[in-house]
PDB file of C-alpha atoms in Angstrom:
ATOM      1  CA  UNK A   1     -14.496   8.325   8.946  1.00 68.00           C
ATOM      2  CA  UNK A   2     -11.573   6.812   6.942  1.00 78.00           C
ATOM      3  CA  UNK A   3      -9.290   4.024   9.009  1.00 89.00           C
ATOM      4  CA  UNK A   4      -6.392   5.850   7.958  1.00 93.00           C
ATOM      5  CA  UNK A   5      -6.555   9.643   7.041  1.00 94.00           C
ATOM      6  CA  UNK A   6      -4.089  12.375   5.723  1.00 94.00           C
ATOM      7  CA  UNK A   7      -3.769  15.423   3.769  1.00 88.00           C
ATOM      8  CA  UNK A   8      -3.511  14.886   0.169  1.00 84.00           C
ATOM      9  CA  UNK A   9      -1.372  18.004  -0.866  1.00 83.00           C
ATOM     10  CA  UNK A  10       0.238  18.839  -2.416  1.00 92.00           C
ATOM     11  CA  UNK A  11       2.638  20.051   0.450  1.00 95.00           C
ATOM     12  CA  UNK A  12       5.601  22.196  -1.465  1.00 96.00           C
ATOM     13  CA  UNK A  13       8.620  23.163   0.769  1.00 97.00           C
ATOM     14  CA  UNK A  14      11.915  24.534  -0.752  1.00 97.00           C
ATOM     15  CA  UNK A  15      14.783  22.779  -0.891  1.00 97.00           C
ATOM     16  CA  UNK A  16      17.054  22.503   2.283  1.00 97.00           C
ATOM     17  CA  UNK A  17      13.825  23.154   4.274  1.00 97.00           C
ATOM     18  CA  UNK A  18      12.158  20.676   6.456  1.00 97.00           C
ATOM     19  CA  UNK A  19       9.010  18.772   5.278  1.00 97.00           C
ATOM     20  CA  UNK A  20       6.398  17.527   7.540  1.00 97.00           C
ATOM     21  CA  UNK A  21       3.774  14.902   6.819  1.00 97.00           C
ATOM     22  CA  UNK A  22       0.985  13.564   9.121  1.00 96.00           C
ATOM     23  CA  UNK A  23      -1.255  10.771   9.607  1.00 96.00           C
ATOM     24  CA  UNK A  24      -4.206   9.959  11.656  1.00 96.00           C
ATOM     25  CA  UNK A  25      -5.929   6.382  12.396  1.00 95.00           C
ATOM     26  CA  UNK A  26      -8.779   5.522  13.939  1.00 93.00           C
ATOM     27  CA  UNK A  27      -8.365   1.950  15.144  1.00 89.00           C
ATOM     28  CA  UNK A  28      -6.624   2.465  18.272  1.00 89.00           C
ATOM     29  CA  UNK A  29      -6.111  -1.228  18.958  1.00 85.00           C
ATOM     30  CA  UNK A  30      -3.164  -0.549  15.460  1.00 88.00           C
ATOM     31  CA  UNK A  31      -0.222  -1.488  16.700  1.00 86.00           C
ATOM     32  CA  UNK A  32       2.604  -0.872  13.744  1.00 90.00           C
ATOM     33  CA  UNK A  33       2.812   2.019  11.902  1.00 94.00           C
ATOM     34  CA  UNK A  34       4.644   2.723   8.404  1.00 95.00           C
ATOM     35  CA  UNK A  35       5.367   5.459   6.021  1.00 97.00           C
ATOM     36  CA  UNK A  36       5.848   4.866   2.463  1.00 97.00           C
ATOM     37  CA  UNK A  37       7.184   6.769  -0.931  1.00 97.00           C
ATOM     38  CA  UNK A  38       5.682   6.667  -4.201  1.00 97.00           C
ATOM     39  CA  UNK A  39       7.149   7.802  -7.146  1.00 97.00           C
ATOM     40  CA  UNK A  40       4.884   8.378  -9.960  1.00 94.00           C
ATOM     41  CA  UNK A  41       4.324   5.479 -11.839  1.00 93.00           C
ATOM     42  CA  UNK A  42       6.362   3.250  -9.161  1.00 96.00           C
ATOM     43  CA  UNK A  43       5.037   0.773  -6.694  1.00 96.00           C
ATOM     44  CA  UNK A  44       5.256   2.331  -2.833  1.00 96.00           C
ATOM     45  CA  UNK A  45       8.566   1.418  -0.992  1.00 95.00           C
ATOM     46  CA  UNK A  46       8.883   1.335   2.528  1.00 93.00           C
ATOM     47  CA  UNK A  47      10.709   3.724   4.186  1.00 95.00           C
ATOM     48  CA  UNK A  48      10.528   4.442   8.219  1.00 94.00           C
ATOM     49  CA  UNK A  49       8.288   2.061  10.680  1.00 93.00           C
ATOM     50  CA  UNK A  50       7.692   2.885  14.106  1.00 94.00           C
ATOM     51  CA  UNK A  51       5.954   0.366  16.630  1.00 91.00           C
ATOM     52  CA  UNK A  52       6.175   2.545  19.880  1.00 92.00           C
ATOM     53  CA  UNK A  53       5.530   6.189  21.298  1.00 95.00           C
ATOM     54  CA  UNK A  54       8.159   8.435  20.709  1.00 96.00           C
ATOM     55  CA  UNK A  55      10.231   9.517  17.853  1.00 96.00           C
ATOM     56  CA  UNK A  56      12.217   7.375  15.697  1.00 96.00           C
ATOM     57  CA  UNK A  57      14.976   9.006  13.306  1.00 97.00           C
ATOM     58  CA  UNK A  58      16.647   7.219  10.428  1.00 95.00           C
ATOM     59  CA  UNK A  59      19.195   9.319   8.152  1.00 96.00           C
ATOM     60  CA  UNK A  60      17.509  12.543   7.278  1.00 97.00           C
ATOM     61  CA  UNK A  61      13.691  10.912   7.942  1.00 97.00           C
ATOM     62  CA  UNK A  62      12.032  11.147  11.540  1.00 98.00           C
ATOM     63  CA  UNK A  63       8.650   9.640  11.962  1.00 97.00           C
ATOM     64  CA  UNK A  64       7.129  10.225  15.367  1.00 97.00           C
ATOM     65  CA  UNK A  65       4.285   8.276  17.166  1.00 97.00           C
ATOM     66  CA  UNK A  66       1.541   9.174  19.604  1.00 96.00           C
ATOM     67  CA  UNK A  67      -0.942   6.634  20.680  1.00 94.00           C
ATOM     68  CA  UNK A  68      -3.001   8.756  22.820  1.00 94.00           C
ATOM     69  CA  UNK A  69      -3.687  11.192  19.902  1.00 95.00           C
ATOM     70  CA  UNK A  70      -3.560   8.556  17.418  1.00 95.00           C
ATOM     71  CA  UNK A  71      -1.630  10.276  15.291  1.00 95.00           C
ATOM     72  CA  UNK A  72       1.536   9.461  13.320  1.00 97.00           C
ATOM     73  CA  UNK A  73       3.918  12.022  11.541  1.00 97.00           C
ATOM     74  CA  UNK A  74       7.428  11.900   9.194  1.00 98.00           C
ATOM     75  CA  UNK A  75       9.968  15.139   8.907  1.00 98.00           C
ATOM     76  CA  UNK A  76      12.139  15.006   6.229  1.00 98.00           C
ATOM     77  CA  UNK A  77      15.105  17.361   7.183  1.00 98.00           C
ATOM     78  CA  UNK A  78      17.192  19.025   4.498  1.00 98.00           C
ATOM     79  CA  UNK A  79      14.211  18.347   2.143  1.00 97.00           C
ATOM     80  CA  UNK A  80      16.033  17.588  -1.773  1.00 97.00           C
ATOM     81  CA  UNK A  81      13.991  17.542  -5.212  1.00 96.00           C
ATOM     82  CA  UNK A  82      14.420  13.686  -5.292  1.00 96.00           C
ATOM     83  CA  UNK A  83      12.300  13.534  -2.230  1.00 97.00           C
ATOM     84  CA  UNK A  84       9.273  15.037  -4.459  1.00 97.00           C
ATOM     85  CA  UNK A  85       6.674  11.655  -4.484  1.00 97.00           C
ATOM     86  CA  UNK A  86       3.695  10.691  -2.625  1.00 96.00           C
ATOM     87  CA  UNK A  87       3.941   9.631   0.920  1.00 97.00           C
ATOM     88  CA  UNK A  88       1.472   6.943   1.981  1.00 96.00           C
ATOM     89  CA  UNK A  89       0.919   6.529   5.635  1.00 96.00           C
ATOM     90  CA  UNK A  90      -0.146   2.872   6.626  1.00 94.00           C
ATOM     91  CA  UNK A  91      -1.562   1.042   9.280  1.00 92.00           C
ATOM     92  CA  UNK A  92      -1.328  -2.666  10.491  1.00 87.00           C
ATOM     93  CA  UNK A  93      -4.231  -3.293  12.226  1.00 74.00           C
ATOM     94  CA  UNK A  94      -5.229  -4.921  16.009  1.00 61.00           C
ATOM     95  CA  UNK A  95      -6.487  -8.599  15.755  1.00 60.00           C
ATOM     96  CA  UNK A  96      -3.697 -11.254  14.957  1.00 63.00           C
ATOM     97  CA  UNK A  97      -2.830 -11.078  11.057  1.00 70.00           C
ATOM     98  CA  UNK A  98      -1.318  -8.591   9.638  1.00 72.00           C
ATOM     99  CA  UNK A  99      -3.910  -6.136   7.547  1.00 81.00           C
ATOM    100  CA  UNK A 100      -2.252  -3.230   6.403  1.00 87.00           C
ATOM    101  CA  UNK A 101      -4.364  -0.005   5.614  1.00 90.00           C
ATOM    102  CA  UNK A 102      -2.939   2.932   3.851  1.00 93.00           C
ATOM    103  CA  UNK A 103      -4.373   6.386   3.753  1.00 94.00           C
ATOM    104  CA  UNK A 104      -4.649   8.247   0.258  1.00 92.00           C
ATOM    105  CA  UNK A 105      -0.935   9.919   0.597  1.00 94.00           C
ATOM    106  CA  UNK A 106      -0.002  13.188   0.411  1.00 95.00           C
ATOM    107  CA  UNK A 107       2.119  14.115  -2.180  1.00 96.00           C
ATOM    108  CA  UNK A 108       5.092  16.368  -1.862  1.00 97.00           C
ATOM    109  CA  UNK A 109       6.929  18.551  -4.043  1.00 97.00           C
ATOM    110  CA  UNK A 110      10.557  20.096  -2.833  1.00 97.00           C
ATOM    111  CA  UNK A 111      11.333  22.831  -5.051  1.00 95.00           C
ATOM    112  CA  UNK A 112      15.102  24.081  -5.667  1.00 91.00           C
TER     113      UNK A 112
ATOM    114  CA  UNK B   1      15.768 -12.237  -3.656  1.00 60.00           C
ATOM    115  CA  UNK B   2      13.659 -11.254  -6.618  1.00 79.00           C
ATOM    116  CA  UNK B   3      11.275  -9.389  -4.823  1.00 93.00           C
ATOM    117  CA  UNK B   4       7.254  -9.816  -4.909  1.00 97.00           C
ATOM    118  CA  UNK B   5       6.877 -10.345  -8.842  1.00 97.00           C
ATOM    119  CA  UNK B   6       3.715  -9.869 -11.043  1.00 98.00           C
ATOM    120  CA  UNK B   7       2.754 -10.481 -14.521  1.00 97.00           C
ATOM    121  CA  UNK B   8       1.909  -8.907 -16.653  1.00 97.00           C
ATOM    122  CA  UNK B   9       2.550  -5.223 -16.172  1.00 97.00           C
ATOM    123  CA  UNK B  10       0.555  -3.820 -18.580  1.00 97.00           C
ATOM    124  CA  UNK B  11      -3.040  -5.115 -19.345  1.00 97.00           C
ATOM    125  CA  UNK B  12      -5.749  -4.116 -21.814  1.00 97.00           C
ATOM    126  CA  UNK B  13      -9.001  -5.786 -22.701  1.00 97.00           C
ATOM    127  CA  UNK B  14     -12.550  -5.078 -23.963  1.00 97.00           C
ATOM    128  CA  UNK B  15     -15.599  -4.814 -21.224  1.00 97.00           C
ATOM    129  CA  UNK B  16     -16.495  -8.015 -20.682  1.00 97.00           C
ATOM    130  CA  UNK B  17     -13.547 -10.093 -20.962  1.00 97.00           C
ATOM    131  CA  UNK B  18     -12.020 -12.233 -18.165  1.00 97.00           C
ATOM    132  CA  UNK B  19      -9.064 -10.916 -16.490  1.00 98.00           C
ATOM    133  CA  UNK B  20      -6.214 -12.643 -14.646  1.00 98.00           C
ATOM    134  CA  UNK B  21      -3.426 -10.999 -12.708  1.00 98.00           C
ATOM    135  CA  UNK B  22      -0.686 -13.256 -10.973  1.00 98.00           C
ATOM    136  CA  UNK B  23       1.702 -12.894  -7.725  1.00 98.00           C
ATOM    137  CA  UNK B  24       4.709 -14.864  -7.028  1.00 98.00           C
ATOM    138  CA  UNK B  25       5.414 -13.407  -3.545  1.00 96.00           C
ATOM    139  CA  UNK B  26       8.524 -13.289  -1.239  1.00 95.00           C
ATOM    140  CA  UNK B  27      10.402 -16.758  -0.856  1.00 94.00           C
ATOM    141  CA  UNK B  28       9.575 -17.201   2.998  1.00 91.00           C
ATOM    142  CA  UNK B  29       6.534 -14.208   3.027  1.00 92.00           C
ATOM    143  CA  UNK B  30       4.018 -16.477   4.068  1.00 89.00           C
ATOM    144  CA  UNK B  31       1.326 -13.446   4.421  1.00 91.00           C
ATOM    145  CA  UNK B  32       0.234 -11.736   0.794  1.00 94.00           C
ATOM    146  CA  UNK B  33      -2.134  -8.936  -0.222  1.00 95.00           C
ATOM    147  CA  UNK B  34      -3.927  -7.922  -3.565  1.00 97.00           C
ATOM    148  CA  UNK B  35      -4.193  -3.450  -3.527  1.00 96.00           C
ATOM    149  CA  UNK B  36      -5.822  -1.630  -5.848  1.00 97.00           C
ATOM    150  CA  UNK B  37      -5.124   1.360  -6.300  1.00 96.00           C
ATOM    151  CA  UNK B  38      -6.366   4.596  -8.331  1.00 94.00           C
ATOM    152  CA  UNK B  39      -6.346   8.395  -8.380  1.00 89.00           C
ATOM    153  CA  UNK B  40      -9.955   9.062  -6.555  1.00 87.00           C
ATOM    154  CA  UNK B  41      -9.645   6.178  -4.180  1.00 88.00           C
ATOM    155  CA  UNK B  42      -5.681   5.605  -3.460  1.00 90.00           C
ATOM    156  CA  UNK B  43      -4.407   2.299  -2.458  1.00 93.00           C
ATOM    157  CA  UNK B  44      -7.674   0.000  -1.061  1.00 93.00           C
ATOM    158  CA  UNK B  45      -6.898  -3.593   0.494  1.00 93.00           C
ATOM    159  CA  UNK B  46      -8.964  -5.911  -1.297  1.00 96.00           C
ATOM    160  CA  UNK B  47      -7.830  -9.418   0.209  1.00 95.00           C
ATOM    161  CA  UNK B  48      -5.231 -10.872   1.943  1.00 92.00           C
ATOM    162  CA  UNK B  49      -3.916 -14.597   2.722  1.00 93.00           C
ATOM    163  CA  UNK B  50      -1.827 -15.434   5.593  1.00 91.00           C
ATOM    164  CA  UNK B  51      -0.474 -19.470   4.718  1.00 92.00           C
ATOM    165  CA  UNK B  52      -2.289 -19.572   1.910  1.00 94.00           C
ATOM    166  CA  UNK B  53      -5.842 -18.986   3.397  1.00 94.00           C
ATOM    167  CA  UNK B  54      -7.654 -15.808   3.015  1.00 94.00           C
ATOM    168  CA  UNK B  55      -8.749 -14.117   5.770  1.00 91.00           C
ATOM    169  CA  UNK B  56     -10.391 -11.086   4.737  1.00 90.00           C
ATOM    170  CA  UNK B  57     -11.910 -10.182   1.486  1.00 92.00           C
ATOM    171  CA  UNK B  58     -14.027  -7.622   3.019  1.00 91.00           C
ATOM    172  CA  UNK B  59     -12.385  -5.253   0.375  1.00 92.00           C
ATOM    173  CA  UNK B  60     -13.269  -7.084  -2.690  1.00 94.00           C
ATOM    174  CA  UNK B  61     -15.780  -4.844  -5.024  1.00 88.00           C
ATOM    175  CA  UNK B  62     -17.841  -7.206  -6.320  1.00 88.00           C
ATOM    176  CA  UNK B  63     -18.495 -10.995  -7.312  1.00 92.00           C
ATOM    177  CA  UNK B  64     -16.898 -10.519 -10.103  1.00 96.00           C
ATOM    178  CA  UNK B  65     -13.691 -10.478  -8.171  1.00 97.00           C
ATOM    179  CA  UNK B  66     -12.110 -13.518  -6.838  1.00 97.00           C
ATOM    180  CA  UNK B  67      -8.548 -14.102  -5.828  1.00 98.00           C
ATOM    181  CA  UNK B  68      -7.241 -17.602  -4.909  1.00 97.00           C
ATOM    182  CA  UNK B  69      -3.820 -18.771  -3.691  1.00 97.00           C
ATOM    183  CA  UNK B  70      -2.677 -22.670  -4.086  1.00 96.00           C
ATOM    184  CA  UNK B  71       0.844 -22.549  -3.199  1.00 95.00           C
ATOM    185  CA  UNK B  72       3.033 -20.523  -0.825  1.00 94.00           C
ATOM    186  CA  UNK B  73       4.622 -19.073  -4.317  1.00 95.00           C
ATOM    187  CA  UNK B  74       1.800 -17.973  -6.578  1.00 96.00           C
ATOM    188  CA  UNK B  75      -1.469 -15.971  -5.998  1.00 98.00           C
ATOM    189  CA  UNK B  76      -4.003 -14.876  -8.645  1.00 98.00           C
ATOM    190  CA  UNK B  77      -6.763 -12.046  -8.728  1.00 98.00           C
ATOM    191  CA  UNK B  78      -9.812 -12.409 -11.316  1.00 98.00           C
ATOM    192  CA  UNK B  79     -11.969  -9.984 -12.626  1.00 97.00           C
ATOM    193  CA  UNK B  80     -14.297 -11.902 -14.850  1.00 97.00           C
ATOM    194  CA  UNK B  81     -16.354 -10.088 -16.561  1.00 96.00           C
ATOM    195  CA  UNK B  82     -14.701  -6.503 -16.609  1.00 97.00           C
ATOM    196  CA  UNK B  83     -15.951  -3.246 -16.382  1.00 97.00           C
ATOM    197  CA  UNK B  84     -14.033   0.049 -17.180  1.00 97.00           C
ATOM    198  CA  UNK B  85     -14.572   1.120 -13.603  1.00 96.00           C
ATOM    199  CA  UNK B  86     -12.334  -1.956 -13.160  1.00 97.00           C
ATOM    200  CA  UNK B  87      -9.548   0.010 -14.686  1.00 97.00           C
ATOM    201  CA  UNK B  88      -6.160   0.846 -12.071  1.00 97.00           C
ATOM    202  CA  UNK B  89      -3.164  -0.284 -10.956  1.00 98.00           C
ATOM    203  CA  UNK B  90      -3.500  -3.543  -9.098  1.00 98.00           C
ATOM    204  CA  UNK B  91      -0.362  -4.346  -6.506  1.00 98.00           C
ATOM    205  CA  UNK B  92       0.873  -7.456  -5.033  1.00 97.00           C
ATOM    206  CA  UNK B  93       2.368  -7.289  -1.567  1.00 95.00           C
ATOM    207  CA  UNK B  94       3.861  -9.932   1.022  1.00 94.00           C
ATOM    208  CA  UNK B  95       5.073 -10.110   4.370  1.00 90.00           C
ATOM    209  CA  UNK B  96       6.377 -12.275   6.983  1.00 84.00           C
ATOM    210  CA  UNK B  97       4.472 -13.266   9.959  1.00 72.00           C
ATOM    211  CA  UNK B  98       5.924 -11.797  13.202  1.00 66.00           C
ATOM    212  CA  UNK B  99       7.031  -8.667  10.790  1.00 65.00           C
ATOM    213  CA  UNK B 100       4.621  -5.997   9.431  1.00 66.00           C
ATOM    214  CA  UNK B 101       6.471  -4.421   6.785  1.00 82.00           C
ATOM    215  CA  UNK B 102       5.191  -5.388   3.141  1.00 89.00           C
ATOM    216  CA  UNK B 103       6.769  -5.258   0.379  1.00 93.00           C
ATOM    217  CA  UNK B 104       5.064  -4.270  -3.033  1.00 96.00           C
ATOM    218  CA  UNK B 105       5.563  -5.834  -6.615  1.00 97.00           C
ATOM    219  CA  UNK B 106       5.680  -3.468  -9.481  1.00 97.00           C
ATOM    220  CA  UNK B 107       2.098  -3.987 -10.304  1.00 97.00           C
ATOM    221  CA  UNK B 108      -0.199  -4.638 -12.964  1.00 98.00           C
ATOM    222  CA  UNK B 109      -1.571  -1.573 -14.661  1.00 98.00           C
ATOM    223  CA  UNK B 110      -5.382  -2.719 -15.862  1.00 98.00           C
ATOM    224  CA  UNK B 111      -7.174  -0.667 -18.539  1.00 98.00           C
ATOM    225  CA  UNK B 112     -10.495  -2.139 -19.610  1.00 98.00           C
ATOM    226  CA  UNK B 113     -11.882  -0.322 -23.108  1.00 97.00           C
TER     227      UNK B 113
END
């Protein structure tokens, strides 16, 4: 079993529509959880992090956390075409340091 | 801030040759990580340092990969010799300690011929 698994697409929603991306882990000792883009050919930028249960909503991104189910999700509301990249899920691991582990992505194309 | 900057950005050498990729991290990051990442296995962890010392390099591939970090301002990873299996983009990320976001470099695209 991967540490850090999700679907690698390619998801394709229509613009306007919303987008939703998920994430499992296995470790459940993680304790931070992040979501980041990738354009192609571009280094990964962060864009949401969520350390607690619940839902956390920034601008038009949500990511939402559940700790029992170890799973981790993002919505992207009123989906655009510049939103069309790769979004990596990633994991920060229990024991002291920080150790970051990313799933594969899943790449996601918003068509007008 | 500059952000997490590595050199160079574009590599190509023959099988066999030694290999050096370089990381200035994050004025202040005082944790750093080498990725590598490429189409059939997506973005792996091979080591990270936290003040300098490396605490896990469970992810390295082989011997022939080595990664060192003398200063708070300058990392390298080695690939000595190289294969053509060796061949992906290689990132560079740091972090403070107390926060868990990291943030990349623009990495080092390897192709070995």
């Amino acid at each position: 079993q991967k540490e850090v698994e999700q679907n690698s697409g390619p998801l394709s929603v229509p613009e306007g529509a919303i987008a939703s991306l998920n994430c499992t882990y296995s470790d459940r000792g993680s304790q931070s959880f992040f979501w980041y883009r990738q354009y192609s050919g571009k280094s990964p930028e962060l864009i949401m992090s969520i350390y607690s249960n619940g839902d956390k909503e920034d601008g038009r991104f949500t990511a939402q956390l559940n700790k029992a189910s170890q799973y981790v999700s993002l919505l992207i509301r009123d989906s655009q075409p510049s939103d069309s990249a790769t979004y990596l899920c990633a994991v920060n691991r229990s024991g002291g340091y920080n150790k970051l582990i990313f799933g594969a992505g899943t790449r996601l194309a918003v068509h007008p | 801030d500059a952000g997490v900057i590595q050199s160079p950005r574009h590599e190509v050498t023959e099988m066999g040759q030694e290999v050096t990729l370089r990381c200035k991290p994050i004025s202040g990051h005082n944790s750093l990580f080498w990725y590598r990442q490429t189409m059939m296995r997506g973005l792996e962890l091979l080591i990270y340092f936290n003040n300098n010392v490396p605490i896990d390099d469970s992810g390295m591939p082989e011997d022939r990969f080595s990664a060192k970090m003398p200063n708070a301002s300058f990392s390298t990873l080695k690939i000595q010799p190289s294969e053509p299996r060796d061949s992906a983009v290689y990132f560079c990320a740091s972090t403070r300690t107390g926060a868990s976001e990291a943030f990349f470099g623009q990495g080092t695209r390897l192709t070995v011929v």
